[in-house]
mmCIF file of C-alpha atoms and ligand atoms in Angstrom:
data_model
loop_
_atom_site.group_PDB
_atom_site.id
_atom_site.type_symbol
_atom_site.label_atom_id
_atom_site.label_comp_id
_atom_site.label_asym_id
_atom_site.label_seq_id
_atom_site.Cartn_x
_atom_site.Cartn_y
_atom_site.Cartn_z
ATOM 1 C CA UNK A 1 -23.402 6.675 11.032
ATOM 2 C CA UNK A 2 -21.754 9.319 8.850
ATOM 3 C CA UNK A 3 -19.042 11.405 10.267
ATOM 4 C CA UNK A 4 -20.516 14.662 8.791
ATOM 5 C CA UNK A 5 -23.232 15.874 6.502
ATOM 6 C CA UNK A 6 -20.520 16.438 3.867
ATOM 7 C CA UNK A 7 -19.623 12.741 4.105
ATOM 8 C CA UNK A 8 -23.325 11.812 3.824
ATOM 9 C CA UNK A 9 -23.706 14.049 0.728
ATOM 10 C CA UNK A 10 -20.612 12.469 -0.899
ATOM 11 C CA UNK A 11 -21.779 8.868 -0.278
ATOM 12 C CA UNK A 12 -24.170 8.136 -3.108
ATOM 13 C CA UNK A 13 -21.665 9.300 -5.843
ATOM 14 C CA UNK A 14 -18.849 7.517 -4.108
ATOM 15 C CA UNK A 15 -20.756 4.278 -3.887
ATOM 16 C CA UNK A 16 -21.892 4.455 -7.576
ATOM 17 C CA UNK A 17 -18.218 4.899 -8.629
ATOM 18 C CA UNK A 18 -16.832 2.244 -6.354
ATOM 19 C CA UNK A 19 -19.292 -0.331 -7.658
ATOM 20 C CA UNK A 20 -18.415 0.506 -11.289
ATOM 21 C CA UNK A 21 -14.664 0.365 -10.598
ATOM 22 C CA UNK A 22 -14.582 -2.995 -8.758
ATOM 23 C CA UNK A 23 -16.248 -4.798 -11.701
ATOM 24 C CA UNK A 24 -13.187 -4.071 -13.925
ATOM 25 C CA UNK A 25 -10.559 -6.896 -13.615
ATOM 26 C CA UNK A 26 -7.413 -4.894 -12.769
ATOM 27 C CA UNK A 27 -5.429 -7.745 -11.103
ATOM 28 C CA UNK A 28 -1.717 -7.155 -11.621
ATOM 29 C CA UNK A 29 0.764 -9.988 -12.439
ATOM 30 C CA UNK A 30 4.206 -10.646 -10.973
ATOM 31 C CA UNK A 31 7.340 -10.690 -13.136
ATOM 32 C CA UNK A 32 5.985 -8.047 -15.489
ATOM 33 C CA UNK A 33 7.638 -7.425 -18.896
ATOM 34 C CA UNK A 34 5.739 -4.084 -19.512
ATOM 35 C CA UNK A 35 3.833 -1.469 -17.641
ATOM 36 C CA UNK A 36 1.089 -2.096 -16.669
ATOM 37 C CA UNK A 37 1.470 -5.762 -16.119
ATOM 38 C CA UNK A 38 -2.168 -6.471 -17.276
ATOM 39 C CA UNK A 39 -4.470 -4.869 -19.822
ATOM 40 C CA UNK A 40 -7.359 -4.639 -17.441
ATOM 41 C CA UNK A 41 -5.571 -1.762 -15.727
ATOM 42 C CA UNK A 42 -5.696 0.244 -18.873
ATOM 43 C CA UNK A 43 -9.466 -0.383 -19.198
ATOM 44 C CA UNK A 44 -9.999 1.208 -15.790
ATOM 45 C CA UNK A 45 -7.421 3.930 -16.526
ATOM 46 C CA UNK A 46 -9.351 4.947 -19.624
ATOM 47 C CA UNK A 47 -12.585 4.927 -17.739
ATOM 48 C CA UNK A 48 -11.134 7.199 -15.027
ATOM 49 C CA UNK A 49 -9.549 9.610 -17.491
ATOM 50 C CA UNK A 50 -12.897 9.843 -19.262
ATOM 51 C CA UNK A 51 -14.681 10.518 -16.021
ATOM 52 C CA UNK A 52 -12.099 13.091 -14.867
ATOM 53 C CA UNK A 53 -12.633 15.001 -18.119
ATOM 54 C CA UNK A 54 -16.376 14.798 -17.683
ATOM 55 C CA UNK A 55 -15.919 16.401 -14.229
ATOM 56 C CA UNK A 56 -14.031 19.198 -15.879
ATOM 57 C CA UNK A 57 -10.360 18.179 -15.459
ATOM 58 C CA UNK A 58 -9.421 18.948 -19.065
ATOM 59 C CA UNK A 59 -5.865 17.634 -19.006
ATOM 60 C CA UNK A 60 -6.802 14.167 -17.719
ATOM 61 C CA UNK A 61 -4.904 11.559 -19.675
ATOM 62 C CA UNK A 62 -3.865 7.825 -19.453
ATOM 63 C CA UNK A 63 -0.202 7.516 -20.434
ATOM 64 C CA UNK A 64 1.351 4.635 -22.168
ATOM 65 C CA UNK A 65 2.615 3.072 -18.906
ATOM 66 C CA UNK A 66 -0.891 3.017 -17.373
ATOM 67 C CA UNK A 67 -0.598 6.171 -15.168
ATOM 68 C CA UNK A 68 -3.707 8.411 -15.144
ATOM 69 C CA UNK A 69 -2.770 12.080 -14.444
ATOM 70 C CA UNK A 70 -5.015 15.051 -14.135
ATOM 71 C CA UNK A 71 -5.071 18.606 -12.645
ATOM 72 C CA UNK A 72 -7.874 20.461 -10.751
ATOM 73 C CA UNK A 73 -6.794 24.059 -10.840
ATOM 74 C CA UNK A 74 -6.654 26.251 -7.611
ATOM 75 C CA UNK A 75 -9.338 28.566 -6.505
ATOM 76 C CA UNK A 76 -6.887 30.578 -4.353
ATOM 77 C CA UNK A 77 -3.550 32.167 -5.374
ATOM 78 C CA UNK A 78 -0.241 31.163 -3.893
ATOM 79 C CA UNK A 79 -1.286 27.721 -2.779
ATOM 80 C CA UNK A 80 1.036 24.825 -3.520
ATOM 81 C CA UNK A 81 0.185 21.806 -5.662
ATOM 82 C CA UNK A 82 -0.915 18.885 -3.636
ATOM 83 C CA UNK A 83 -1.090 15.410 -4.992
ATOM 84 C CA UNK A 84 -3.754 12.614 -4.425
ATOM 85 C CA UNK A 85 -2.703 9.126 -5.355
ATOM 86 C CA UNK A 86 -4.338 5.593 -5.383
ATOM 87 C CA UNK A 87 -3.590 2.432 -7.351
ATOM 88 C CA UNK A 88 -5.853 0.908 -9.825
ATOM 89 C CA UNK A 89 -4.531 -2.730 -9.688
ATOM 90 C CA UNK A 90 -5.701 -5.472 -7.282
ATOM 91 C CA UNK A 91 -3.664 -8.202 -5.575
ATOM 92 C CA UNK A 92 -2.509 -11.327 -7.496
ATOM 93 C CA UNK A 93 -3.000 -13.274 -4.231
ATOM 94 C CA UNK A 94 -6.792 -13.837 -4.581
ATOM 95 C CA UNK A 95 -9.186 -14.274 -7.593
ATOM 96 C CA UNK A 96 -9.780 -10.833 -9.179
ATOM 97 C CA UNK A 97 -11.807 -11.417 -12.276
ATOM 98 C CA UNK A 98 -15.636 -11.243 -12.376
ATOM 99 C CA UNK A 99 -16.095 -9.186 -9.151
ATOM 100 C CA UNK A 100 -19.779 -8.837 -8.470
ATOM 101 C CA UNK A 101 -20.099 -6.591 -5.546
ATOM 102 C CA UNK A 102 -22.992 -6.898 -3.005
ATOM 103 C CA UNK A 103 -24.242 -3.945 -0.999
ATOM 104 C CA UNK A 104 -25.495 -5.005 2.488
ATOM 105 C CA UNK A 105 -27.683 -2.114 3.680
ATOM 106 C CA UNK A 106 -27.678 -1.560 7.481
ATOM 107 C CA UNK A 107 -25.331 -4.389 8.165
ATOM 108 C CA UNK A 108 -25.960 -5.771 11.675
ATOM 109 C CA UNK A 109 -22.285 -6.469 12.522
ATOM 110 C CA UNK A 110 -22.706 -10.291 12.544
ATOM 111 C CA UNK A 111 -21.685 -13.037 10.147
ATOM 112 C CA UNK A 112 -22.721 -12.759 6.521
ATOM 113 C CA UNK A 113 -22.683 -15.923 4.349
ATOM 114 C CA UNK A 114 -21.750 -14.794 0.828
ATOM 115 C CA UNK A 115 -23.581 -16.736 -1.968
ATOM 116 C CA UNK A 116 -20.391 -18.258 -3.445
ATOM 117 C CA UNK A 117 -17.207 -19.978 -2.424
ATOM 118 C CA UNK A 118 -18.541 -20.734 1.114
ATOM 119 C CA UNK A 119 -17.045 -17.364 2.195
ATOM 120 C CA UNK A 120 -18.205 -15.839 5.502
ATOM 121 C CA UNK A 121 -17.663 -12.189 6.377
ATOM 122 C CA UNK A 122 -17.655 -10.915 9.927
ATOM 123 C CA UNK A 123 -18.448 -10.542 12.634
ATOM 124 C CA UNK A 124 -17.381 -6.922 12.597
ATOM 125 C CA UNK A 125 -19.273 -5.302 15.394
ATOM 126 C CA UNK A 126 -17.597 -1.929 14.858
ATOM 127 C CA UNK A 127 -19.439 -1.617 11.514
ATOM 128 C CA UNK A 128 -22.847 -2.337 12.890
ATOM 129 C CA UNK A 129 -25.433 -0.061 11.286
ATOM 130 C CA UNK A 130 -23.126 0.742 8.258
ATOM 131 C CA UNK A 131 -23.937 -0.041 4.707
ATOM 132 C CA UNK A 132 -21.113 -2.294 3.724
ATOM 133 C CA UNK A 133 -19.930 -3.824 0.437
ATOM 134 C CA UNK A 134 -18.476 -7.228 -0.099
ATOM 135 C CA UNK A 135 -17.816 -9.549 -3.127
ATOM 136 C CA UNK A 136 -19.998 -12.451 -3.964
ATOM 137 C CA UNK A 137 -17.524 -14.687 -2.056
ATOM 138 C CA UNK A 138 -15.428 -16.201 -4.905
ATOM 139 C CA UNK A 139 -13.204 -13.170 -5.626
ATOM 140 C CA UNK A 140 -11.633 -10.313 -3.714
ATOM 141 C CA UNK A 141 -13.600 -7.131 -3.595
ATOM 142 C CA UNK A 142 -10.848 -4.782 -4.715
ATOM 143 C CA UNK A 143 -11.469 -2.067 -2.129
ATOM 144 C CA UNK A 144 -7.637 -2.139 -2.055
ATOM 145 C CA UNK A 145 -7.337 0.251 -3.780
ATOM 146 C CA UNK A 146 -10.564 1.089 -5.625
ATOM 147 C CA UNK A 147 -11.969 2.550 -2.370
ATOM 148 C CA UNK A 148 -9.068 5.106 -2.601
ATOM 149 C CA UNK A 149 -9.628 5.717 -6.349
ATOM 150 C CA UNK A 150 -13.459 6.239 -5.732
ATOM 151 C CA UNK A 151 -12.858 8.499 -2.766
ATOM 152 C CA UNK A 152 -10.430 10.789 -4.684
ATOM 153 C CA UNK A 153 -12.859 10.886 -7.680
ATOM 154 C CA UNK A 154 -15.868 11.710 -5.529
ATOM 155 C CA UNK A 155 -14.011 14.470 -3.666
ATOM 156 C CA UNK A 156 -12.612 15.941 -6.830
ATOM 157 C CA UNK A 157 -16.018 15.799 -8.456
ATOM 158 C CA UNK A 158 -17.394 17.658 -5.368
ATOM 159 C CA UNK A 159 -14.652 20.318 -5.468
ATOM 160 C CA UNK A 160 -14.937 20.824 -9.207
ATOM 161 C CA UNK A 161 -18.705 21.397 -8.733
ATOM 162 C CA UNK A 162 -18.068 23.900 -5.989
ATOM 163 C CA UNK A 163 -15.628 26.455 -7.264
ATOM 164 C CA UNK A 164 -16.554 28.747 -4.364
ATOM 165 C CA UNK A 165 -14.652 26.440 -1.914
ATOM 166 C CA UNK A 166 -10.865 27.383 -1.253
ATOM 167 C CA UNK A 167 -8.527 24.801 -2.796
ATOM 168 C CA UNK A 168 -4.871 24.505 -3.886
ATOM 169 C CA UNK A 169 -3.996 22.990 -7.213
ATOM 170 C CA UNK A 170 -4.708 19.305 -6.907
ATOM 171 C CA UNK A 171 -2.692 16.892 -8.922
ATOM 172 C CA UNK A 172 -4.332 13.403 -9.268
ATOM 173 C CA UNK A 173 -2.446 10.243 -10.168
ATOM 174 C CA UNK A 174 -3.901 6.769 -10.436
ATOM 175 C CA UNK A 175 -0.933 4.266 -10.589
ATOM 176 C CA UNK A 176 -0.615 0.713 -11.934
ATOM 177 C CA UNK A 177 1.066 -2.353 -10.389
ATOM 178 C CA UNK A 178 1.340 -1.276 -6.803
ATOM 179 C CA UNK A 179 0.616 -4.786 -5.607
ATOM 180 C CA UNK A 180 3.759 -6.072 -7.376
ATOM 181 C CA UNK A 181 5.928 -3.286 -5.930
ATOM 182 C CA UNK A 182 6.121 -1.286 -9.205
ATOM 183 C CA UNK A 183 3.706 1.621 -8.665
ATOM 184 C CA UNK A 184 6.340 4.226 -8.194
ATOM 185 C CA UNK A 185 8.728 2.770 -10.819
ATOM 186 C CA UNK A 186 7.692 5.041 -13.698
ATOM 187 C CA UNK A 187 6.141 7.813 -11.496
ATOM 188 C CA UNK A 188 7.523 11.092 -12.750
ATOM 189 C CA UNK A 189 7.884 13.042 -9.500
ATOM 190 C CA UNK A 190 9.276 16.169 -11.334
ATOM 191 C CA UNK A 191 6.396 16.389 -13.825
ATOM 192 C CA UNK A 192 3.804 15.779 -11.076
ATOM 193 C CA UNK A 193 5.173 18.949 -9.539
ATOM 194 C CA UNK A 194 3.458 18.623 -6.076
ATOM 195 C CA UNK A 195 4.878 19.924 -2.778
ATOM 196 C CA UNK A 196 3.451 16.942 -0.968
ATOM 197 C CA UNK A 197 1.016 14.128 -1.673
ATOM 198 C CA UNK A 198 -1.285 11.548 -0.110
ATOM 199 C CA UNK A 199 -1.934 7.918 -0.952
ATOM 200 C CA UNK A 200 -5.416 6.795 -0.082
ATOM 201 C CA UNK A 201 -4.445 3.126 0.448
ATOM 202 C CA UNK A 202 -4.860 2.496 4.228
ATOM 203 C CA UNK A 203 -7.670 0.699 5.989
ATOM 204 C CA UNK A 204 -9.417 1.623 9.273
ATOM 205 C CA UNK A 205 -11.069 4.959 9.942
ATOM 206 C CA UNK A 206 -8.562 7.686 10.918
ATOM 207 C CA UNK A 207 -5.394 5.985 9.870
ATOM 208 C CA UNK A 208 -2.604 8.433 9.020
ATOM 209 C CA UNK A 209 0.707 6.584 8.249
ATOM 210 C CA UNK A 210 4.042 8.151 7.760
ATOM 211 C CA UNK A 211 6.152 5.184 8.834
ATOM 212 C CA UNK A 212 6.688 1.792 7.167
ATOM 213 C CA UNK A 213 9.089 -1.102 7.594
ATOM 214 C CA UNK A 214 12.571 -0.880 6.009
ATOM 215 C CA UNK A 215 12.780 -3.901 3.892
ATOM 216 C CA UNK A 216 15.390 -6.194 2.351
ATOM 217 C CA UNK A 217 15.551 -9.535 0.698
ATOM 218 C CA UNK A 218 18.266 -11.993 1.537
ATOM 219 C CA UNK A 219 19.187 -14.935 -0.647
ATOM 220 C CA UNK A 220 21.455 -17.672 0.569
ATOM 221 C CA UNK A 221 22.831 -20.059 -2.002
ATOM 222 C CA UNK A 222 24.577 -23.179 -0.708
ATOM 223 C CA UNK A 223 26.662 -25.404 -2.999
ATOM 224 C CA UNK A 224 27.334 -28.859 -1.632
ATOM 225 C CA UNK A 225 29.129 -31.800 -3.196
ATOM 226 C CA UNK A 226 26.741 -34.234 -4.742
ATOM 227 C CA UNK A 227 27.561 -37.989 -4.917
ATOM 228 C CA UNK A 228 25.753 -41.276 -5.625
ATOM 229 C CA UNK A 229 24.320 -42.182 -2.093
ATOM 230 C CA UNK A 230 25.590 -45.801 -2.422
ATOM 231 C CA UNK A 231 29.170 -44.786 -2.366
ATOM 232 C CA UNK A 232 28.865 -41.221 -0.848
ATOM 233 C CA UNK A 233 30.864 -42.156 2.293
ATOM 234 C CA UNK A 234 33.286 -39.344 2.970
ATOM 235 C CA UNK A 235 32.335 -37.550 -0.192
ATOM 236 C CA UNK A 236 28.755 -36.237 -0.108
ATOM 237 C CA UNK A 237 28.145 -32.785 1.261
ATOM 238 C CA UNK A 238 24.420 -32.350 1.319
ATOM 239 C CA UNK A 239 23.377 -28.691 0.570
ATOM 240 C CA UNK A 240 19.711 -29.420 1.617
ATOM 241 C CA UNK A 241 20.810 -30.656 5.019
ATOM 242 C CA UNK A 242 22.953 -27.507 5.537
ATOM 243 C CA UNK A 243 20.177 -25.376 4.469
ATOM 244 C CA UNK A 244 17.866 -26.983 7.084
ATOM 245 C CA UNK A 245 20.497 -26.430 9.745
ATOM 246 C CA UNK A 246 20.850 -22.766 8.934
ATOM 247 C CA UNK A 247 17.084 -22.230 9.099
ATOM 248 C CA UNK A 248 16.818 -24.159 12.416
ATOM 249 C CA UNK A 249 19.598 -22.061 13.991
ATOM 250 C CA UNK A 250 17.733 -18.795 13.425
ATOM 251 C CA UNK A 251 16.060 -17.411 16.506
ATOM 252 C CA UNK A 252 12.410 -18.570 16.764
ATOM 253 C CA UNK A 253 11.272 -15.364 18.235
ATOM 254 C CA UNK A 254 12.471 -13.271 15.353
ATOM 255 C CA UNK A 255 9.715 -14.456 13.059
ATOM 256 C CA UNK A 256 6.587 -12.796 11.758
ATOM 257 C CA UNK A 257 4.414 -15.084 13.925
ATOM 258 C CA UNK A 258 6.160 -14.125 17.137
ATOM 259 C CA UNK A 259 6.572 -10.306 16.514
ATOM 260 C CA UNK A 260 4.268 -7.287 16.380
ATOM 261 C CA UNK A 261 4.047 -3.638 16.908
ATOM 262 C CA UNK A 262 7.524 -2.087 16.280
ATOM 263 C CA UNK A 263 9.402 -5.410 16.335
ATOM 264 C CA UNK A 264 11.216 -6.601 13.201
ATOM 265 C CA UNK A 265 11.802 -10.083 11.895
ATOM 266 C CA UNK A 266 13.611 -12.527 9.642
ATOM 267 C CA UNK A 267 10.990 -14.472 7.522
ATOM 268 C CA UNK A 268 12.362 -17.585 5.557
ATOM 269 C CA UNK A 269 9.596 -17.805 2.969
ATOM 270 C CA UNK A 270 11.150 -20.384 0.543
ATOM 271 C CA UNK A 271 13.545 -23.220 0.722
ATOM 272 C CA UNK A 272 14.273 -25.054 -2.377
ATOM 273 C CA UNK A 273 17.040 -27.263 -3.739
ATOM 274 C CA UNK A 274 18.839 -30.574 -4.020
ATOM 275 C CA UNK A 275 21.819 -32.248 -2.384
ATOM 276 C CA UNK A 276 24.059 -30.360 -4.808
ATOM 277 C CA UNK A 277 22.616 -26.865 -4.352
ATOM 278 C CA UNK A 278 20.048 -25.287 -2.102
ATOM 279 C CA UNK A 279 18.664 -21.811 -1.930
ATOM 280 C CA UNK A 280 17.090 -20.033 1.079
ATOM 281 C CA UNK A 281 14.938 -16.981 0.372
ATOM 282 C CA UNK A 282 14.049 -14.692 3.272
ATOM 283 C CA UNK A 283 12.824 -11.248 3.741
ATOM 284 C CA UNK A 284 14.054 -9.078 6.660
ATOM 285 C CA UNK A 285 12.053 -6.210 8.169
ATOM 286 C CA UNK A 286 12.425 -3.561 10.889
ATOM 287 C CA UNK A 287 11.496 0.020 11.504
ATOM 288 C CA UNK A 288 15.130 0.745 12.483
ATOM 289 C CA UNK A 289 17.708 0.560 9.623
ATOM 290 C CA UNK A 290 20.486 -0.570 12.076
ATOM 291 C CA UNK A 291 18.346 -3.442 13.208
ATOM 292 C CA UNK A 292 17.430 -4.305 9.687
ATOM 293 C CA UNK A 293 21.138 -4.508 8.869
ATOM 294 C CA UNK A 294 21.613 -6.675 12.025
ATOM 295 C CA UNK A 295 18.940 -9.128 10.869
ATOM 296 C CA UNK A 296 20.589 -9.569 7.510
ATOM 297 C CA UNK A 297 23.970 -9.976 9.058
ATOM 298 C CA UNK A 298 22.675 -12.565 11.489
ATOM 299 C CA UNK A 299 21.385 -14.654 8.571
ATOM 300 C CA UNK A 300 24.659 -14.222 6.789
ATOM 301 C CA UNK A 301 26.853 -15.177 9.771
ATOM 302 C CA UNK A 302 24.671 -18.221 10.585
ATOM 303 C CA UNK A 303 24.968 -19.375 7.006
ATOM 304 C CA UNK A 304 28.708 -18.929 6.904
ATOM 305 C CA UNK A 305 29.200 -20.672 10.286
ATOM 306 C CA UNK A 306 27.098 -23.671 9.359
ATOM 307 C CA UNK A 307 28.858 -23.992 5.966
ATOM 308 C CA UNK A 308 32.340 -23.447 7.321
ATOM 309 C CA UNK A 309 31.864 -26.609 9.393
ATOM 310 C CA UNK A 310 31.214 -28.622 6.251
ATOM 311 C CA UNK A 311 34.472 -28.890 4.157
ATOM 312 C CA UNK A 312 33.801 -28.793 0.386
ATOM 313 C CA UNK A 313 30.671 -26.692 0.691
ATOM 314 C CA UNK A 314 30.377 -23.073 -0.337
ATOM 315 C CA UNK A 315 27.942 -20.386 0.449
ATOM 316 C CA UNK A 316 26.940 -17.123 -1.206
ATOM 317 C CA UNK A 317 24.712 -14.470 0.531
ATOM 318 C CA UNK A 318 23.010 -11.694 -1.349
ATOM 319 C CA UNK A 319 21.216 -8.743 0.432
ATOM 320 C CA UNK A 320 18.888 -6.733 -1.799
ATOM 321 C CA UNK A 321 17.221 -3.512 -0.440
ATOM 322 C CA UNK A 322 13.530 -3.383 -1.191
ATOM 323 C CA UNK A 323 11.998 -0.205 0.340
ATOM 324 C CA UNK A 324 13.058 2.228 3.001
ATOM 325 C CA UNK A 325 11.183 3.268 6.212
ATOM 326 C CA UNK A 326 9.486 6.429 4.793
ATOM 327 C CA UNK A 327 9.541 8.409 8.044
ATOM 328 C CA UNK A 328 13.108 9.818 7.618
ATOM 329 C CA UNK A 329 12.064 11.288 4.281
ATOM 330 C CA UNK A 330 8.783 12.714 5.506
ATOM 331 C CA UNK A 331 9.949 14.148 8.790
ATOM 332 C CA UNK A 332 11.780 16.880 6.812
ATOM 333 C CA UNK A 333 8.355 18.032 5.742
ATOM 334 C CA UNK A 334 6.271 17.841 8.980
ATOM 335 C CA UNK A 335 3.542 20.210 7.674
ATOM 336 C CA UNK A 336 2.434 17.419 5.146
ATOM 337 C CA UNK A 337 1.459 15.194 8.118
ATOM 338 C CA UNK A 338 0.167 18.184 10.174
ATOM 339 C CA UNK A 339 -2.187 19.165 7.308
ATOM 340 C CA UNK A 340 -3.700 15.754 7.221
ATOM 341 C CA UNK A 341 -4.076 15.631 10.963
ATOM 342 C CA UNK A 342 -5.981 18.975 10.719
ATOM 343 C CA UNK A 343 -8.180 17.674 7.861
ATOM 344 C CA UNK A 344 -9.151 14.555 9.855
ATOM 345 C CA UNK A 345 -10.011 16.589 12.900
ATOM 346 C CA UNK A 346 -12.090 18.899 10.738
ATOM 347 C CA UNK A 347 -13.962 15.815 9.750
ATOM 348 C CA UNK A 348 -14.444 14.928 13.377
ATOM 349 C CA UNK A 349 -11.936 11.909 13.215
ATOM 350 C CA UNK A 350 -9.050 11.568 15.652
ATOM 351 C CA UNK A 351 -5.948 10.641 13.697
ATOM 352 C CA UNK A 352 -4.758 7.047 14.336
ATOM 353 C CA UNK A 353 -0.952 7.080 13.944
ATOM 354 C CA UNK A 354 0.500 3.688 13.777
ATOM 355 C CA UNK A 355 3.371 2.384 11.643
ATOM 356 C CA UNK A 356 2.713 0.139 8.770
ATOM 357 C CA UNK A 357 4.004 -3.410 9.123
ATOM 358 C CA UNK A 358 4.599 -3.480 5.339
ATOM 359 C CA UNK A 359 5.200 -1.087 2.589
ATOM 360 C CA UNK A 360 3.246 1.407 0.502
ATOM 361 C CA UNK A 361 3.835 3.293 -2.636
ATOM 362 C CA UNK A 362 4.313 6.437 -0.515
ATOM 363 C CA UNK A 363 7.506 4.940 0.872
ATOM 364 C CA UNK A 364 9.247 4.960 -2.342
ATOM 365 C CA UNK A 365 7.683 8.242 -3.579
ATOM 366 C CA UNK A 366 8.877 9.870 -0.341
ATOM 367 C CA UNK A 367 12.453 8.571 -0.951
ATOM 368 C CA UNK A 368 12.098 9.945 -4.451
ATOM 369 C CA UNK A 369 11.433 13.444 -2.970
ATOM 370 C CA UNK A 370 7.660 13.591 -2.930
ATOM 371 C CA UNK A 371 6.640 13.390 0.800
ATOM 372 C CA UNK A 372 3.666 11.099 0.712
ATOM 373 C CA UNK A 373 1.914 9.793 3.861
ATOM 374 C CA UNK A 374 -0.919 7.275 3.612
ATOM 375 C CA UNK A 375 -4.529 7.879 4.651
ATOM 376 C CA UNK A 376 -7.272 5.368 5.398
ATOM 377 C CA UNK A 377 -9.907 4.205 2.959
ATOM 378 C CA UNK A 378 -12.494 2.288 4.872
ATOM 379 C CA UNK A 379 -11.606 -1.084 3.218
ATOM 380 C CA UNK A 380 -10.718 -4.071 5.256
ATOM 381 C CA UNK A 381 -9.326 -7.649 5.038
ATOM 382 C CA UNK A 382 -7.415 -6.982 1.813
ATOM 383 C CA UNK A 383 -6.251 -9.578 -0.588
ATOM 384 C CA UNK A 384 -8.961 -12.162 0.267
ATOM 385 C CA UNK A 385 -12.520 -13.062 -0.567
ATOM 386 C CA UNK A 386 -13.492 -11.823 2.881
ATOM 387 C CA UNK A 387 -12.572 -8.226 1.951
ATOM 388 C CA UNK A 388 -15.211 -5.679 2.674
ATOM 389 C CA UNK A 389 -15.568 -1.921 2.783
ATOM 390 C CA UNK A 390 -17.720 0.390 5.019
ATOM 391 C CA UNK A 391 -19.671 3.062 3.163
ATOM 392 C CA UNK A 392 -19.634 5.591 5.973
ATOM 393 C CA UNK A 393 -15.894 5.000 6.366
ATOM 394 C CA UNK A 394 -15.264 5.493 2.623
ATOM 395 C CA UNK A 395 -17.381 8.758 2.735
ATOM 396 C CA UNK A 396 -15.275 9.952 5.651
ATOM 397 C CA UNK A 397 -12.177 9.471 3.606
ATOM 398 C CA UNK A 398 -13.645 11.303 0.667
ATOM 399 C CA UNK A 399 -14.806 14.168 3.031
ATOM 400 C CA UNK A 400 -11.256 14.318 4.551
ATOM 401 C CA UNK A 401 -9.815 14.850 1.127
ATOM 402 C CA UNK A 402 -12.215 17.731 0.605
ATOM 403 C CA UNK A 403 -11.195 19.241 3.877
ATOM 404 C CA UNK A 404 -7.549 18.614 3.223
ATOM 405 C CA UNK A 405 -7.849 20.894 0.112
ATOM 406 C CA UNK A 406 -9.127 23.673 2.271
ATOM 407 C CA UNK A 407 -6.335 23.102 4.937
ATOM 408 C CA UNK A 408 -3.711 23.572 2.239
ATOM 409 C CA UNK A 409 -5.041 27.153 1.419
ATOM 410 C CA UNK A 410 -4.385 28.241 5.022
ATOM 411 C CA UNK A 411 -1.579 30.635 5.327
ATOM 412 C CA UNK A 412 0.786 28.567 7.405
ATOM 413 C CA UNK A 413 0.617 25.553 5.039
ATOM 414 C CA UNK A 414 0.931 27.748 1.958
ATOM 415 C CA UNK A 415 4.046 29.384 3.479
ATOM 416 C CA UNK A 416 5.595 26.101 4.578
ATOM 417 C CA UNK A 417 5.118 24.448 1.055
ATOM 418 C CA UNK A 418 6.129 27.505 -0.915
ATOM 419 C CA UNK A 419 9.223 27.937 1.163
ATOM 420 C CA UNK A 420 10.095 24.517 0.219
ATOM 421 C CA UNK A 421 11.404 24.213 3.689
ATOM 422 C CA UNK A 422 10.238 22.512 6.860
ATOM 423 C CA UNK A 423 8.237 24.495 9.430
ATOM 424 C CA UNK A 424 10.415 25.543 12.303
ATOM 425 C CA UNK A 425 9.679 23.094 15.224
HETATM 426 ZN ZN1 LIG B 1 -3.246 -1.022 -1.692
#
């Protein structure tokens, strides 16, 4: 069931920490006016800083913006500082208060009826025989991303307790408000001082991600001419009808429900308005920046054509970049990905390299100069009461972190990082 004796050894401490962390309500809230957006995140941050100090990371501290930062000093010289990052908040999209985790020992892979909310988990035959953790059914579990937090904590505790093992300086950061896209907002890359970092915020065993969507938001505002419908003849120009026509003209196969793999899309997620003014909100996504641009332009052109045929109406189109595909920032530092591959294989796991049809904190951090691919956590079905986590997979992630520390003390990785230049290819 476990990927290695090391993973099995880490599992009890990891599970204890995970069950403790998920009980703290750290749900973030959109449209924040301060960091973090909710106080519960500070409660968990304080707990983590205390536990890090108890492990022996003397500088562990929670800052005023809700970031926990700590250092585990190196045991070998000339190794670069490497970052380990996870987020403390949980999604605003499912209930997050009062999480009561349930451990299902030796899960049979079938359907589990949870005690509350009529929630059913499974079947998940690939996890048959695993100990798994779920919520009680009326909340999310919060494995996203407390699995990542607990894995980093368990790995760091193990390394701190085994000073004979080779390791570089490890810089730990637990961030707030990832789920509302603000995790990197107040992240001080300079002060963090790492040559590369890893978020533990993925899902299935072996995932190693260095590519995300490029993302933008498009807002189309249509101003019509309102008039009393009783004597609107020849006067009324209905903005809502124009909005409907624009949406109807967009290609039906360029939508999230008709695309997968490396295909991008235009997703109209909100349509609101009146005869006088209507607003279409859409997100555009693609792995290719030129195609992303083309999706946004298609929406703009369609809106302008429809409105041009309706004298008296006006249209304004705004395109707001959201996050960039992280690959073009990470590919300048290929050793950061290579080190993760080597650590996974040392744990007996074949790396699973597939692009993320979404974003991750690492995308913005990589653009800010800290190359940060994403690793799996063993949590699944995020942002829902059906969320669950596999203990053997979580333990595999923690063990991978321990092995990653060793990999970064190997001569070729030390050289690549300290040279602050990419490895020759
Ligand atoms: Zn997450």
